[in-house]
Amino acid sequence: MIDTPKKKNIFGYTLSELSESITPKFRAQQIYKWLYIEYKIDFESMSNLPKHLREELSQKYSAQNLEILKCEQSRDGSKKYLFRTHDGHTFESVLIQMRDKQRDANGKIVSSEKWTICLSSQIGCKVGCAFCFTAKGGFYRNLEAGEIVEQVVQIKRDNAIPPHKRVNIVYMGMGEPLDNFENVTKAIRILSEKDGLSISARRQTISTSGIAPRIKKLGMLDLGVQLAISLHAVDDTLRSRLIPMNKAYNIAQVLDEVRDFPVDARKRVMFEYLMIKDLNDSLKEAKKLLSLLDGIRAKVNLILFNPHEGSEFLRPSEERAKAFADFLTQKGLLCTIRESKGLDISAACGQLREKEKLQHVSYET
Ligand code: SAH
Ligand code: SF4
């Protein structure tokens, strides 16, 4: 059961914030270890803390603020989680597991596992993209920093992922991360704490539909976080139809901010391009995309539209996507086609929640 909402979410504190309220300071480091390395949720079991501190922590904080309502496992190994918050909202996160080839100490190729966790940043979304299932449900509230961090902790615990295994984070679940700027940037910091989960900002990617001034603000923080832009169209007319916010911040404005964004010398900005049948999937668009991204250290990730009930768009063929990708690659622009991980488990963002909502309307407050 989730703990009472009156208690504070312990996952919402950076190490220095926690050290300010707990004396002596090294106790905060010990608590961090119990939470993020041992995955403990009950303060009573934190055996190297004095009894009075354990009691104080139990009264003041909670390490279980989200409840796993549902978990769907896909045949390809990815898992979709539906969480419920203390105030009865639901949202989802996905664990994507990939086989990765790595070399052992003798140079022999061995297969290893690579995990990526796709996090939600809001309950619903205000941006209202025409193709997105999340948009249909409207907007309820921002997720707190602690709720963002707790998704990672709960998923790591539920899958017994060893604490020091490499995990990448993508903010590509429900919501627009840059519309919840303070909480998302705080979560990035907490996730990267060396004494905690130690997921460096370089392994965290923010995907945004293009709130230009917030891209600037994020760049100025210089956290080292990776940037992904949901571009989806090469002309403003179509982009405004797909992403209404394009009327406020058009393609040129978004690209200007991307040019100024601090990108690690070995990294590139990712441009997500949602391919919709007969709308933006021809070589004419591929050519335009190439010229738009000229001069930007970019890579393109093609996403085949994932149809959902009531959607007006169609999914293009794989051949069409391959031709688009081949064209860009031949011209020297790095391009990949997103693997449809978990297509059999309500893959598109927001779909699991919508399914659940239709069945149990009472989950929403
Ligand atoms: N709000 C942010 C991040 C969450 S959406 C953004 O828009 O970038 C994450 C990705 O899922 C976006 O690239 C979005 O375009 C994509 N997406 C949304 N609905 C989709 C659908 N029906 N099929 C395929 N991808 C979809
Ligand atoms: Fe929001 Fe992203 Fe969905 Fe657009 S695609 S409505 S920005 S979650």
XYZ file of C-alpha atoms and ligand atoms in Angstrom:
399
model
C 0.000 0.000 0.000
C 1.182 3.527 -0.620
C 1.985 5.613 2.398
C 0.001 8.611 3.524
C 0.317 11.647 1.221
C 0.983 13.858 4.247
C 4.484 12.469 4.422
C 7.165 13.883 2.172
C 8.512 11.825 -0.707
C 12.097 10.949 0.271
C 13.069 10.554 -3.412
C 12.541 14.269 -3.991
C 15.714 15.327 -2.160
C 19.199 15.861 -3.477
C 21.907 14.573 -1.171
C 22.807 18.073 -0.010
C 19.155 18.898 0.737
C 18.808 15.748 2.788
C 22.049 16.475 4.648
C 20.689 19.886 5.620
C 17.802 18.372 7.540
C 19.569 15.337 8.976
C 22.489 15.498 11.389
C 25.220 14.427 11.374
C 25.547 14.871 7.628
C 26.978 11.440 6.845
C 23.628 9.936 7.822
C 22.128 11.314 4.592
C 24.727 9.338 2.641
C 23.763 6.195 4.522
C 20.077 6.784 3.795
C 20.890 7.352 0.122
C 22.659 3.991 0.052
C 19.697 2.168 1.580
C 17.277 3.780 -0.854
C 19.207 3.665 -4.095
C 21.647 0.764 -3.713
C 19.704 -1.572 -1.435
C 16.266 -0.493 -2.752
C 14.828 -0.434 0.783
C 11.451 1.185 1.289
C 11.101 0.787 4.998
C 13.159 3.024 7.286
C 12.965 0.498 10.140
C 15.228 -1.879 8.203
C 18.006 0.718 7.769
C 20.040 -1.064 10.405
C 23.035 1.250 10.683
C 20.863 4.255 11.597
C 20.080 4.999 15.258
C 16.583 4.054 16.375
C 15.446 7.632 17.008
C 16.449 8.626 13.481
C 14.636 5.654 11.952
C 11.508 6.674 13.842
C 11.858 10.294 12.827
C 12.310 9.323 9.183
C 9.254 7.028 9.250
C 7.128 9.848 10.623
C 8.343 12.498 8.238
C 9.055 10.710 4.961
C 7.730 7.981 2.734
C 9.746 5.776 0.363
C 6.614 4.338 -1.229
C 4.563 7.015 -2.884
C 3.675 5.176 -6.083
C 1.818 1.928 -6.454
C 2.363 -0.430 -9.371
C -1.161 -0.928 -10.619
C -0.293 -3.024 -13.609
C 2.717 -4.357 -15.485
C 2.495 -5.695 -19.031
C 5.364 -7.751 -20.334
C 6.018 -7.747 -24.050
C 7.379 -10.718 -25.966
C 10.546 -8.756 -26.751
C 11.311 -8.308 -23.055
C 10.179 -4.710 -22.561
C 7.774 -4.025 -19.743
C 5.192 -1.325 -19.399
C 4.272 -0.154 -15.903
C 1.117 1.632 -14.870
C 1.645 3.589 -11.649
C -0.881 5.168 -9.329
C -0.028 8.281 -7.338
C -1.141 9.018 -3.769
C -3.904 11.270 -5.129
C -5.298 8.589 -7.429
C -3.823 9.572 -10.814
C -2.325 7.012 -13.142
C 0.641 7.278 -15.494
C 3.085 4.946 -17.140
C 6.761 4.136 -17.575
C 8.496 1.541 -19.735
C 11.542 -0.614 -19.120
C 13.234 -1.461 -22.390
C 15.737 -4.246 -22.341
C 18.161 -4.692 -25.190
C 20.842 -7.197 -25.929
C 24.132 -5.473 -26.416
C 27.411 -6.832 -27.741
C 30.347 -6.097 -25.508
C 33.894 -7.367 -25.239
C 35.153 -9.076 -22.127
C 38.666 -8.582 -20.652
C 40.133 -10.912 -23.330
C 38.475 -9.074 -26.184
C 35.906 -11.824 -26.714
C 32.453 -10.641 -27.738
C 29.923 -11.401 -25.047
C 26.272 -10.602 -24.962
C 25.159 -8.268 -22.214
C 21.973 -6.519 -21.278
C 21.317 -2.846 -21.631
C 18.418 -1.158 -19.919
C 16.609 2.016 -20.797
C 13.818 3.394 -18.660
C 11.293 5.663 -20.315
C 9.884 8.068 -17.727
C 6.766 10.175 -17.521
C 7.104 13.788 -16.430
C 3.446 14.843 -16.194
C 0.011 13.321 -15.752
C -1.374 14.097 -19.177
C 0.017 16.876 -21.352
C -0.973 20.419 -22.310
C 0.693 20.469 -25.721
C -2.111 18.569 -27.446
C -0.353 16.922 -30.400
C -2.816 15.595 -32.976
C -1.249 12.124 -33.152
C -0.664 11.511 -29.445
C -2.782 9.389 -27.166
C -1.617 11.183 -24.026
C -2.960 14.455 -25.428
C -6.469 13.029 -25.649
C -6.763 12.648 -21.898
C -5.974 16.330 -21.220
C -3.701 17.555 -18.438
C -3.982 16.892 -14.704
C -0.757 17.907 -13.010
C 3.027 17.873 -13.051
C 4.828 14.942 -11.510
C 6.988 15.949 -8.547
C 10.734 15.361 -8.727
C 10.353 12.531 -6.193
C 7.682 10.841 -8.319
C 9.949 10.999 -11.358
C 12.895 9.491 -9.460
C 10.743 6.848 -7.776
C 9.731 5.404 -11.166
C 13.371 4.418 -11.675
C 13.819 3.014 -8.174
C 10.643 0.939 -8.324
C 11.409 -0.437 -11.780
C 14.990 -1.314 -10.815
C 13.747 -3.019 -7.675
C 10.908 -4.867 -9.406
C 13.342 -6.310 -11.946
C 16.183 -6.860 -9.476
C 18.476 -4.800 -11.700
C 21.826 -4.738 -9.880
C 22.518 -1.216 -8.554
C 25.588 -0.579 -10.651
C 24.267 -1.922 -13.957
C 24.159 0.715 -16.646
C 20.725 2.237 -17.076
C 19.801 4.972 -19.520
C 16.924 7.342 -18.936
C 14.686 8.881 -21.581
C 11.974 11.398 -20.742
C 9.677 10.091 -23.457
C 6.701 8.833 -21.510
C 3.664 10.917 -20.696
C 4.005 14.664 -20.637
C 6.227 17.436 -21.915
C 9.337 17.475 -19.675
C 10.216 21.106 -20.391
C 6.740 22.143 -19.270
C 7.670 20.747 -15.842
C 11.117 22.314 -15.874
C 12.001 22.637 -12.176
C 10.906 19.129 -11.204
C 12.487 17.440 -14.212
C 15.843 19.188 -13.833
C 15.819 18.368 -10.129
C 15.078 14.715 -10.916
C 18.026 14.694 -13.347
C 20.271 15.892 -10.516
C 18.948 13.362 -7.995
C 19.259 10.491 -10.473
C 22.862 11.455 -11.136
C 23.976 11.652 -7.477
C 27.158 9.587 -7.125
C 26.068 8.163 -3.765
C 22.707 7.186 -5.207
C 21.648 5.830 -8.593
C 24.633 7.483 -10.254
C 22.990 7.827 -13.676
C 24.998 10.670 -15.134
C 23.133 13.400 -17.006
C 24.932 12.226 -20.160
C 22.887 9.063 -19.991
C 19.623 10.978 -19.607
C 17.739 12.308 -22.640
C 15.028 14.930 -22.555
C 12.625 14.720 -25.453
C 10.722 17.916 -26.150
C 8.065 19.009 -28.586
C 10.023 22.257 -28.861
C 9.368 24.888 -26.166
C 12.115 27.144 -27.553
C 12.747 29.409 -24.499
C 12.960 26.360 -22.233
C 15.541 24.733 -24.511
C 17.592 27.896 -23.988
C 17.033 27.744 -20.219
C 18.043 24.069 -20.131
C 21.172 24.816 -22.136
C 22.135 27.567 -19.714
C 22.034 25.096 -16.800
C 24.657 23.054 -18.671
C 23.721 19.830 -16.892
C 25.219 17.671 -19.635
C 21.836 16.174 -20.422
C 21.104 14.892 -23.953
C 18.510 16.622 -26.073
C 15.928 15.093 -28.398
C 13.607 17.245 -30.469
C 10.263 15.933 -31.672
C 10.389 17.528 -35.111
C 7.935 15.343 -37.079
C 7.548 17.772 -39.997
C 9.761 19.866 -42.247
C 7.340 22.707 -42.919
C 5.513 24.909 -40.440
C 2.044 24.282 -41.866
C 2.172 20.557 -41.219
C 4.086 20.915 -37.957
C 1.490 23.341 -36.613
C -1.220 20.855 -37.521
C 0.586 18.041 -35.712
C 2.004 20.056 -32.781
C -0.153 23.166 -32.141
C 2.670 24.792 -30.143
C 4.554 25.238 -33.416
C 2.434 28.363 -33.948
C 4.205 29.908 -30.939
C 7.682 28.458 -31.576
C 8.190 27.515 -35.187
C 10.793 25.220 -36.752
C 13.334 28.010 -37.312
C 13.088 29.203 -33.694
C 13.478 25.678 -32.317
C 16.487 24.983 -34.553
C 18.098 28.277 -33.511
C 17.947 27.179 -29.868
C 19.316 23.752 -30.770
C 22.313 25.384 -32.474
C 23.143 27.175 -29.206
C 22.585 24.143 -26.980
C 25.740 22.769 -25.335
C 26.299 19.295 -26.789
C 29.022 16.955 -25.593
C 31.768 16.691 -28.253
C 31.034 12.982 -28.780
C 27.265 13.353 -28.875
C 24.590 14.632 -31.229
C 21.152 16.142 -30.825
C 18.500 13.605 -31.703
C 15.667 14.625 -34.000
C 12.648 12.397 -33.653
C 10.624 12.216 -36.826
C 7.221 10.596 -36.539
C 6.401 9.101 -39.931
C 2.753 9.208 -40.920
C 1.550 7.513 -44.072
C 1.217 9.855 -47.058
C 1.688 12.908 -44.877
C 5.422 13.277 -44.257
C 6.996 9.986 -45.366
C 8.268 10.734 -48.890
C 11.785 11.417 -50.146
C 10.764 15.028 -50.754
C 10.516 15.448 -46.964
C 13.759 13.531 -46.457
C 15.546 16.039 -48.718
C 14.053 19.001 -46.875
C 15.025 17.442 -43.545
C 18.582 17.079 -44.729
C 18.821 20.750 -45.621
C 17.104 21.879 -42.405
C 19.607 20.009 -40.253
C 22.618 21.144 -42.247
C 25.295 22.438 -39.888
C 23.784 20.839 -36.767
C 25.466 17.822 -35.122
C 22.320 15.780 -35.512
C 21.054 12.244 -35.698
C 17.582 11.312 -36.838
C 15.370 8.715 -35.243
C 12.424 7.706 -37.385
C 9.329 6.599 -35.482
C 6.580 4.793 -37.324
C 3.230 6.164 -36.209
C 1.621 3.783 -33.777
C -2.109 3.791 -34.515
C -4.601 3.962 -31.695
C -8.349 3.938 -31.470
C -9.932 6.954 -33.082
C -6.714 8.284 -34.658
C -6.992 9.926 -38.056
C -3.474 8.905 -39.151
C -2.015 5.744 -40.637
C 1.239 3.908 -40.093
C 3.581 3.944 -43.097
C 5.144 0.764 -44.453
C 8.547 -0.354 -43.236
C 9.863 -0.088 -46.839
C 8.892 3.578 -46.910
C 10.724 4.198 -43.647
C 13.749 2.289 -44.876
C 13.912 4.315 -48.103
C 13.727 7.546 -46.060
C 16.455 6.317 -43.700
C 18.686 5.055 -46.549
C 18.494 8.415 -48.287
C 19.613 10.313 -45.169
C 22.356 7.802 -44.368
C 23.740 7.980 -47.915
C 23.931 11.744 -47.554
C 25.917 11.345 -44.338
C 23.190 12.083 -41.795
C 23.051 9.428 -39.084
C 19.594 7.893 -39.131
C 17.951 5.005 -37.307
C 14.456 3.572 -37.303
C 13.059 3.184 -33.807
C 12.558 -0.425 -32.911
C 8.894 -0.940 -32.142
C 9.626 -2.257 -28.689
C 6.520 -3.519 -27.006
C 4.146 -2.991 -29.929
C 2.154 -5.865 -28.510
C 1.783 -4.105 -25.158
C 0.119 -0.818 -26.010
C 3.325 0.784 -27.150
C 2.438 4.368 -27.951
C 2.777 6.857 -25.200
C -0.285 7.005 -22.959
C -2.031 3.975 -24.341
C -1.813 1.694 -21.340
C -3.253 4.409 -19.126
C -6.067 5.121 -21.539
C -6.986 1.458 -21.673
C -7.049 1.309 -17.910
C -9.038 4.519 -17.647
C -11.756 3.174 -19.877
C -12.047 0.087 -17.719
C -11.776 1.767 -14.322
C -12.926 5.332 -14.652
C -12.771 5.729 -10.882
C -8.950 5.904 -10.979
C -9.135 9.519 -11.994
C -9.931 12.104 -9.334
N 6.415 15.400 -24.869
C 7.679 14.967 -25.313
C 8.091 13.620 -24.773
C 7.023 12.578 -24.671
S 6.368 11.983 -26.171
C 7.755 14.987 -26.831
O 6.720 15.132 -27.469
O 8.856 14.889 -27.358
C 7.664 10.893 -26.681
C 7.649 10.551 -28.150
O 6.521 9.695 -28.449
C 7.542 11.775 -29.027
O 8.557 11.816 -29.998
C 6.181 11.571 -29.646
O 6.121 12.165 -30.891
C 6.037 10.068 -29.696
N 4.646 9.640 -29.930
C 3.515 10.175 -29.423
N 2.432 9.522 -29.921
C 2.883 8.574 -30.759
C 2.254 7.583 -31.572
N 0.946 7.427 -31.620
N 3.061 6.758 -32.300
C 4.404 6.873 -32.241
N 5.044 7.779 -31.493
C 4.298 8.627 -30.760
Fe 2.594 16.006 -25.145
Fe 4.682 14.795 -26.340
Fe 2.178 13.800 -26.561
Fe 2.819 16.068 -27.788
S 3.708 14.038 -28.181
S 0.947 15.713 -26.598
S 4.202 17.005 -26.334
S 3.383 13.950 -24.700
